[in-house]
């Protein structure tokens, strides 16, 4: 059913796709749909959970990247490939987040999972003078920035924007991951 739902999300968007349409496209009854999922939001949550290990793997790799703009740009370009691989899923997730609080809540929770994969970066920021709460917030803000930039650049099909913004995010990461500076 997730494959059928994916096709419908591509063709008509999350909002216009009904559970009845998903069941029909999957060749099952509505009752069978509800044996597996309580709602179409659960299908999106399943897609999100399938993509999360790859996202977390990318962020684990970030902890080993030197704080140099070129190396960070290369990491961002690699992470962009993960986004491209899950482009359809991320598009459906973004649409579902606007309508389904459960999807938005789990997406926000995933930022905590990302930060949990970066204890070395949290420790580096704390050792340089940033309090732990602020170090976690900085890494969350970084993940959110990358998320939104990739959403507009990849899902929104704006390659020129993406190329430019990756350069700027990499430059910002050099500073943000290596400096305890805080804005009062």
XYZ file of N, CA and C in Angstrom:
552
model
N 0.808 -1.200 0.000
C 0.000 0.000 0.000
C 0.851 1.264 0.000
N 2.026 1.169 0.620
C 2.869 2.366 0.628
C 3.319 2.726 -0.786
N 3.554 1.709 -1.616
C 3.944 1.977 -3.000
C 2.795 2.673 -3.748
N 1.588 2.182 -3.549
C 0.419 2.795 -4.187
C 0.230 4.228 -3.692
N 0.390 4.419 -2.393
C 0.247 5.763 -1.825
C 1.311 6.695 -2.392
N 2.532 6.200 -2.504
C 3.622 7.013 -3.056
C 3.267 7.502 -4.451
N 2.748 6.604 -5.276
C 2.360 6.983 -6.633
C 1.267 8.032 -6.644
N 0.295 7.882 -5.760
C -0.777 8.882 -5.682
C -0.270 10.210 -5.139
N 0.633 10.169 -4.166
C 1.195 11.413 -3.634
C 1.945 12.162 -4.738
N 2.613 11.425 -5.611
C 3.314 12.042 -6.739
C 2.301 12.663 -7.704
N 1.295 11.882 -8.050
C 0.344 12.299 -9.073
C -0.567 13.434 -8.639
N -1.039 13.386 -7.397
C -2.048 14.370 -7.009
C -1.773 15.085 -5.703
N -0.678 14.739 -5.041
C -0.355 15.403 -3.786
C -0.984 14.710 -2.597
N -0.428 14.975 -1.435
C -0.897 14.346 -0.209
C -2.339 14.738 0.100
N -2.632 16.022 0.044
C -3.950 16.510 0.433
C -5.086 15.946 -0.397
N -4.858 15.753 -1.674
C -5.916 15.268 -2.564
C -6.037 13.748 -2.562
N -5.079 13.074 -1.947
C -5.108 11.611 -1.923
C -5.935 11.133 -0.735
N -6.912 10.294 -1.007
C -7.755 9.752 0.054
C -7.337 8.324 0.389
N -7.753 7.859 1.554
C -7.475 6.470 1.917
C -8.190 5.514 0.965
N -9.383 5.890 0.519
C -10.100 5.062 -0.454
C -9.297 4.934 -1.748
N -8.723 6.037 -2.202
C -7.926 6.005 -3.433
C -6.686 5.135 -3.260
N -6.061 5.213 -2.073
C -4.880 4.380 -1.807
C -5.273 2.900 -1.832
N -6.372 2.563 -1.155
C -6.829 1.173 -1.130
C -7.115 0.677 -2.546
N -7.815 1.490 -3.318
C -8.156 1.101 -4.695
C -6.893 0.897 -5.534
N -5.937 1.842 -5.427
C -4.698 1.730 -6.203
C -3.877 0.511 -5.781
N -3.987 0.132 -4.518
C -3.263 -1.040 -4.021
C -4.001 -2.338 -4.300
N -5.252 -2.219 -4.791
C -6.035 -3.411 -5.092
C -6.568 -4.118 -3.859
N -6.821 -3.336 -2.807
C -7.371 -3.910 -1.571
C -8.626 -3.149 -1.181
N -9.355 -3.709 -0.256
C -10.548 -3.024 0.228
C -10.159 -1.946 1.243
N -11.104 -1.079 1.479
C -10.905 -0.035 2.498
C -10.661 -0.684 3.868
N -11.388 -1.766 4.145
C -11.213 -2.481 5.421
C -9.787 -3.029 5.545
N -9.266 -3.557 4.457
C -7.889 -4.070 4.477
C -6.901 -2.940 4.717
N -7.148 -1.790 4.090
C -6.285 -0.629 4.347
C -6.218 -0.368 5.846
N -7.381 -0.333 6.481
C -7.441 0.001 7.904
C -6.925 -1.113 8.813
N -6.726 -2.299 8.290
C -6.045 -3.338 9.066
C -4.566 -3.020 9.219
N -4.020 -2.285 8.253
C -2.587 -1.971 8.245
C -2.266 -0.557 8.717
N -3.150 0.375 8.416
C -2.910 1.793 8.729
C -4.195 2.414 9.267
N -4.055 3.306 10.231
C -5.225 4.028 10.732
C -5.563 5.226 9.858
N -4.554 5.712 9.106
C -4.758 6.902 8.272
C -3.651 6.977 7.236
N -3.827 7.877 6.284
C -2.758 8.073 5.295
C -1.539 8.716 5.959
N -1.733 9.424 7.059
C -0.594 9.993 7.795
C 0.334 8.883 8.274
N -0.208 7.750 8.637
C 0.634 6.635 9.075
C 1.514 6.110 7.947
N 1.027 6.196 6.726
C 1.861 5.794 5.588
C 3.042 6.751 5.471
N 2.777 8.028 5.613
C 3.852 9.019 5.541
C 4.842 8.809 6.690
N 4.338 8.523 7.870
C 5.222 8.261 9.010
C 6.096 7.040 8.744
N 5.525 6.021 8.113
C 6.313 4.839 7.755
C 7.413 5.214 6.760
N 7.068 6.043 5.781
C 8.079 6.489 4.814
C 9.177 7.279 5.518
N 8.790 8.124 6.460
C 9.753 8.925 7.205
C 10.704 8.013 7.988
N 10.151 7.010 8.632
C 10.965 6.085 9.433
C 11.915 5.269 8.560
N 11.520 4.987 7.322
C 12.410 4.257 6.414
C 13.572 5.127 5.945
N 13.346 6.422 5.818
C 14.405 7.333 5.372
C 15.348 7.728 6.516
N 14.847 7.693 7.735
C 15.635 8.217 8.864
C 17.008 7.562 9.038
N 17.171 6.246 8.904
C 18.519 5.683 9.071
C 19.553 6.276 8.111
N 19.146 6.547 6.872
C 20.080 7.146 5.915
C 20.424 8.582 6.306
N 19.431 9.323 6.768
C 19.676 10.695 7.218
C 20.621 10.684 8.412
N 20.345 9.812 9.375
C 21.195 9.742 10.574
C 22.605 9.292 10.220
N 22.731 8.395 9.263
C 24.051 7.961 8.813
C 24.842 9.136 8.241
N 24.166 9.958 7.445
C 24.825 11.152 6.900
C 25.330 12.045 8.026
N 24.485 12.271 9.025
C 24.883 13.161 10.117
C 25.983 12.539 10.980
N 25.981 11.225 11.173
C 27.086 10.587 11.898
C 28.404 10.871 11.182
N 28.359 10.825 9.858
C 29.563 11.098 9.069
C 30.023 12.550 9.234
N 29.088 13.456 9.458
C 29.445 14.870 9.635
C 30.410 15.063 10.791
N 30.291 14.257 11.833
C 31.152 14.403 13.005
C 32.626 14.200 12.672
N 32.929 13.537 11.556
C 34.318 13.260 11.183
C 34.851 14.220 10.122
N 34.012 15.131 9.657
C 34.401 16.043 8.584
C 35.206 17.205 9.166
N 36.355 17.525 8.562
C 37.124 18.681 9.048
C 36.320 19.979 8.910
N 36.565 20.911 9.816
C 35.859 22.198 9.777
C 36.497 23.111 8.730
N 36.399 22.675 7.502
C 36.902 23.416 6.351
C 35.762 23.526 5.350
N 35.628 24.675 4.746
C 34.496 24.917 3.865
C 34.388 23.869 2.758
N 35.488 23.519 2.141
C 35.434 22.532 1.049
C 34.967 21.171 1.518
N 35.466 20.725 2.659
C 35.063 19.422 3.195
C 33.595 19.439 3.599
N 33.148 20.527 4.202
C 31.745 20.638 4.607
C 30.834 20.739 3.386
N 31.287 21.416 2.344
C 30.518 21.478 1.106
C 30.371 20.076 0.517
N 31.450 19.303 0.534
C 31.381 17.932 0.026
C 30.384 17.105 0.838
N 30.379 17.295 2.167
C 29.415 16.579 2.995
C 27.986 16.981 2.605
N 27.758 18.282 2.437
C 26.424 18.761 2.052
C 26.004 18.185 0.701
N 26.916 18.128 -0.241
C 26.594 17.556 -1.553
C 26.227 16.078 -1.433
N 26.932 15.351 -0.574
C 26.595 13.949 -0.339
C 25.233 13.803 0.324
N 24.966 14.669 1.286
C 23.674 14.637 1.976
C 22.541 15.008 1.002
N 22.831 15.887 0.063
C 21.835 16.251 -0.952
C 21.446 15.027 -1.779
N 22.386 14.120 -1.996
C 22.061 12.896 -2.739
C 21.066 12.037 -1.963
N 21.199 12.007 -0.644
C 20.210 11.284 0.166
C 18.848 11.934 -0.006
N 18.819 13.259 0.020
C 17.551 13.969 -0.183
C 16.962 13.662 -1.555
N 17.800 13.595 -2.565
C 17.296 13.276 -3.905
C 16.703 11.863 -3.944
N 17.345 10.943 -3.244
C 16.867 9.562 -3.210
C 15.475 9.474 -2.575
N 15.214 10.330 -1.595
C 13.926 10.324 -0.894
C 13.070 11.537 -1.267
N 13.299 12.105 -2.402
C 12.610 13.333 -2.824
C 11.088 13.205 -2.748
N 10.555 12.137 -3.265
C 9.097 11.950 -3.272
C 8.575 11.835 -1.841
N 9.256 11.057 -1.033
C 8.833 10.891 0.355
C 8.883 12.220 1.096
N 9.960 12.980 0.908
C 10.082 14.254 1.610
C 9.033 15.256 1.143
N 8.665 15.182 -0.122
C 7.601 16.050 -0.613
C 6.278 15.709 0.073
N 5.966 14.416 0.152
C 4.729 13.994 0.826
C 4.777 14.345 2.306
N 5.927 14.166 2.925
C 6.075 14.498 4.345
C 5.810 15.984 4.568
N 6.385 16.822 3.729
C 6.185 18.271 3.883
C 4.717 18.636 3.749
N 4.043 18.036 2.783
C 2.610 18.301 2.618
C 1.816 17.785 3.823
N 2.178 16.611 4.303
C 1.472 16.022 5.440
C 1.707 16.823 6.717
N 2.900 17.382 6.882
C 3.190 18.166 8.091
C 2.232 19.341 8.246
N 1.803 19.897 7.128
C 0.893 21.044 7.176
C -0.502 20.636 7.654
N -0.849 19.366 7.475
C -2.206 18.913 7.794
C -2.275 17.962 8.983
N -1.179 17.330 9.295
C -1.188 16.259 10.311
C -0.170 16.572 11.406
N -0.654 16.869 12.595
C 0.263 17.203 13.692
C 1.165 16.030 14.049
N 0.697 14.801 13.886
C 1.534 13.648 14.214
C 2.769 13.591 13.320
N 2.602 13.960 12.064
C 3.729 13.965 11.131
C 4.684 15.105 11.483
N 4.141 16.286 11.738
C 4.986 17.428 12.121
C 5.733 17.139 13.414
N 5.058 16.540 14.374
C 5.702 16.229 15.653
C 6.850 15.244 15.472
N 6.628 14.216 14.665
C 7.686 13.224 14.474
C 8.852 13.809 13.668
N 8.554 14.673 12.705
C 9.633 15.311 11.952
C 10.474 16.177 12.894
N 9.807 16.942 13.746
C 10.552 17.771 14.707
C 11.366 16.894 15.655
N 10.797 15.794 16.078
C 11.508 14.857 16.955
C 12.758 14.307 16.268
N 12.710 14.188 14.956
C 13.869 13.658 14.228
C 15.083 14.578 14.356
N 14.868 15.868 14.574
C 16.000 16.768 14.808
C 16.733 16.365 16.084
N 16.000 15.941 17.098
C 16.629 15.436 18.317
C 17.446 14.188 18.048
N 16.946 13.329 17.150
C 17.699 12.126 16.779
C 18.999 12.512 16.071
N 18.934 13.529 15.233
C 20.136 13.996 14.539
C 21.161 14.487 15.547
N 20.747 15.337 16.464
C 21.678 15.874 17.466
C 22.267 14.738 18.300
N 21.465 13.731 18.608
C 21.962 12.585 19.380
C 23.063 11.833 18.637
N 23.087 11.946 17.311
C 24.134 11.302 16.507
C 25.426 12.122 16.469
N 25.422 13.294 17.094
C 26.563 14.208 16.996
C 27.180 14.545 18.351
N 27.412 13.554 19.221
C 27.959 13.894 20.545
C 29.333 14.560 20.471
N 30.120 14.202 19.457
C 31.442 14.818 19.315
C 31.318 16.312 19.027
N 30.345 16.679 18.200
C 30.165 18.098 17.884
C 29.593 18.856 19.075
N 28.670 18.227 19.800
C 28.151 18.867 21.014
C 29.311 19.094 21.985
N 30.127 18.062 22.186
C 31.265 18.173 23.118
C 32.236 19.258 22.675
N 32.510 19.339 21.380
C 33.426 20.367 20.869
C 32.885 21.763 21.173
N 31.606 21.969 20.953
C 31.003 23.271 21.226
C 31.000 23.586 22.724
N 30.721 22.583 23.535
C 30.726 22.782 24.996
C 32.149 23.093 25.472
N 33.137 22.351 24.964
C 34.534 22.591 25.349
C 35.000 23.988 24.945
N 34.421 24.523 23.881
C 34.821 25.855 23.441
C 34.050 26.957 24.172
N 33.157 26.564 25.098
C 32.510 27.557 25.941
C 31.011 27.704 25.806
N 30.399 26.946 24.936
C 28.951 27.045 24.757
C 28.273 26.101 25.737
N 27.236 26.566 26.405
C 26.538 25.680 27.333
C 25.833 24.573 26.552
N 25.670 23.390 27.160
C 25.110 22.239 26.435
C 23.760 22.512 25.769
N 22.880 23.211 26.436
C 21.561 23.505 25.846
C 21.723 24.301 24.558
N 22.629 25.265 24.562
C 22.871 26.079 23.370
C 23.576 25.267 22.279
N 24.472 24.368 22.669
C 25.142 23.519 21.681
C 24.114 22.642 20.960
N 23.199 22.051 21.714
C 22.133 21.245 21.102
C 21.250 22.098 20.213
N 20.918 23.294 20.669
C 20.070 24.193 19.871
C 20.780 24.601 18.584
N 22.086 24.825 18.650
C 22.829 25.209 17.448
C 22.800 24.086 16.419
N 22.999 22.857 16.871
C 22.979 21.734 15.935
C 21.569 21.489 15.392
N 20.560 21.706 16.210
C 19.184 21.610 15.731
C 18.919 22.669 14.669
N 19.354 23.894 14.934
C 19.168 24.983 13.960
C 19.897 24.675 12.657
N 21.076 24.090 12.758
C 21.826 23.712 11.560
C 21.039 22.672 10.750
N 20.542 21.633 11.427
C 19.774 20.598 10.720
C 18.516 21.188 10.088
N 17.860 22.107 10.792
C 16.658 22.739 10.240
C 17.001 23.609 9.034
N 18.113 24.290 9.088
C 18.548 25.127 7.968
C 18.814 24.270 6.737
N 19.537 23.183 6.942
C 19.828 22.272 5.834
C 18.524 21.697 5.277
N 17.638 21.297 6.175
C 16.338 20.743 5.787
C 15.571 21.705 4.884
N 15.424 22.921 5.297
C 14.655 23.897 4.512
C 15.362 24.241 3.207
N 16.675 24.396 3.251
C 17.409 24.702 2.021
C 17.255 23.572 1.008
N 17.362 22.342 1.478
C 17.223 21.202 0.572
C 15.785 21.056 0.099
N 14.841 21.386 0.955
C 13.448 21.341 0.522
C 13.238 22.261 -0.680
N 13.667 23.507 -0.555
C 13.466 24.456 -1.652
C 14.351 24.142 -2.851
N 15.576 23.711 -2.601
C 16.497 23.447 -3.699
C 16.250 22.156 -4.438
N 15.892 21.105 -3.711
C 15.726 19.786 -4.325
C 14.265 19.510 -4.650
N 13.415 19.584 -3.661
C 11.997 19.306 -3.910
C 11.375 20.415 -4.749
N 11.783 21.652 -4.459
C 11.278 22.793 -5.229
C 11.969 22.972 -6.559
N 12.924 22.107 -6.869
C 13.642 22.113 -8.147
C 14.244 23.472 -8.471
N 15.080 23.947 -7.552
C 15.799 25.205 -7.743
C 17.306 24.937 -7.644
N 17.894 24.319 -8.668
C 19.303 23.913 -8.586
C 20.279 25.079 -8.418
N 19.982 26.227 -9.014
C 20.885 27.371 -8.864
C 20.887 27.843 -7.411
N 19.719 27.914 -6.816
C 19.608 28.278 -5.406
C 20.382 27.276 -4.555
N 20.196 25.988 -4.822
C 20.845 24.954 -4.032
C 22.361 25.072 -4.105
N 22.891 25.286 -5.290
C 24.346 25.406 -5.438
C 24.885 26.582 -4.623
N 24.198 27.693 -4.681
C 24.635 28.881 -3.938
C 24.467 28.685 -2.439
N 23.346 28.143 -2.024
C 23.072 28.014 -0.598
C 23.982 26.974 0.045
N 24.369 25.943 -0.686
C 25.305 24.958 -0.134
C 26.632 25.636 0.193
N 27.098 26.506 -0.691
C 28.334 27.257 -0.414
C 28.193 28.060 0.876
N 27.072 28.733 1.029
C 26.864 29.592 2.204
C 26.657 28.789 3.480
N 25.955 27.682 3.379
C 25.782 26.836 4.564
C 27.132 26.269 4.994
N 27.943 25.825 4.040
C 29.275 25.304 4.383
C 30.109 26.376 5.083
N 30.064 27.598 4.585
C 30.817 28.687 5.223
C 30.291 28.950 6.629
N 28.999 28.917 6.793
C 28.395 29.133 8.102
C 28.740 27.995 9.058
N 28.797 26.786 8.542
C 29.125 25.630 9.381
C 30.546 25.734 9.936
N 31.481 26.242 9.136
C 32.858 26.406 9.623
C 32.843 27.237 10.896
N 32.131 28.327 10.835
C 32.042 29.217 11.990
C 31.177 28.608 13.094
N 29.985 28.167 12.743
C 29.011 27.724 13.741
C 29.398 26.470 14.494
N 30.137 25.571 13.850
C 30.534 24.345 14.525
C 31.847 24.498 15.296
N 32.506 25.617 15.076
C 33.790 25.786 15.745
C 33.855 26.940 16.713
N 32.778 27.688 16.866
C 32.822 28.890 17.683
C 31.774 28.854 18.791
N 32.150 29.309 19.982
C 31.161 29.381 21.063
C 30.346 30.684 21.034
N 30.614 31.552 20.071
C 29.938 32.843 20.036
C 28.434 32.681 20.133
N 27.837 33.456 21.004
C 26.385 33.465 21.102
C 25.910 34.898 20.972
N 24.715 35.031 20.501
C 24.099 36.351 20.381
C 23.304 36.592 21.650
N 23.577 37.685 22.264
C 22.901 37.987 23.559
C 21.530 38.548 23.328
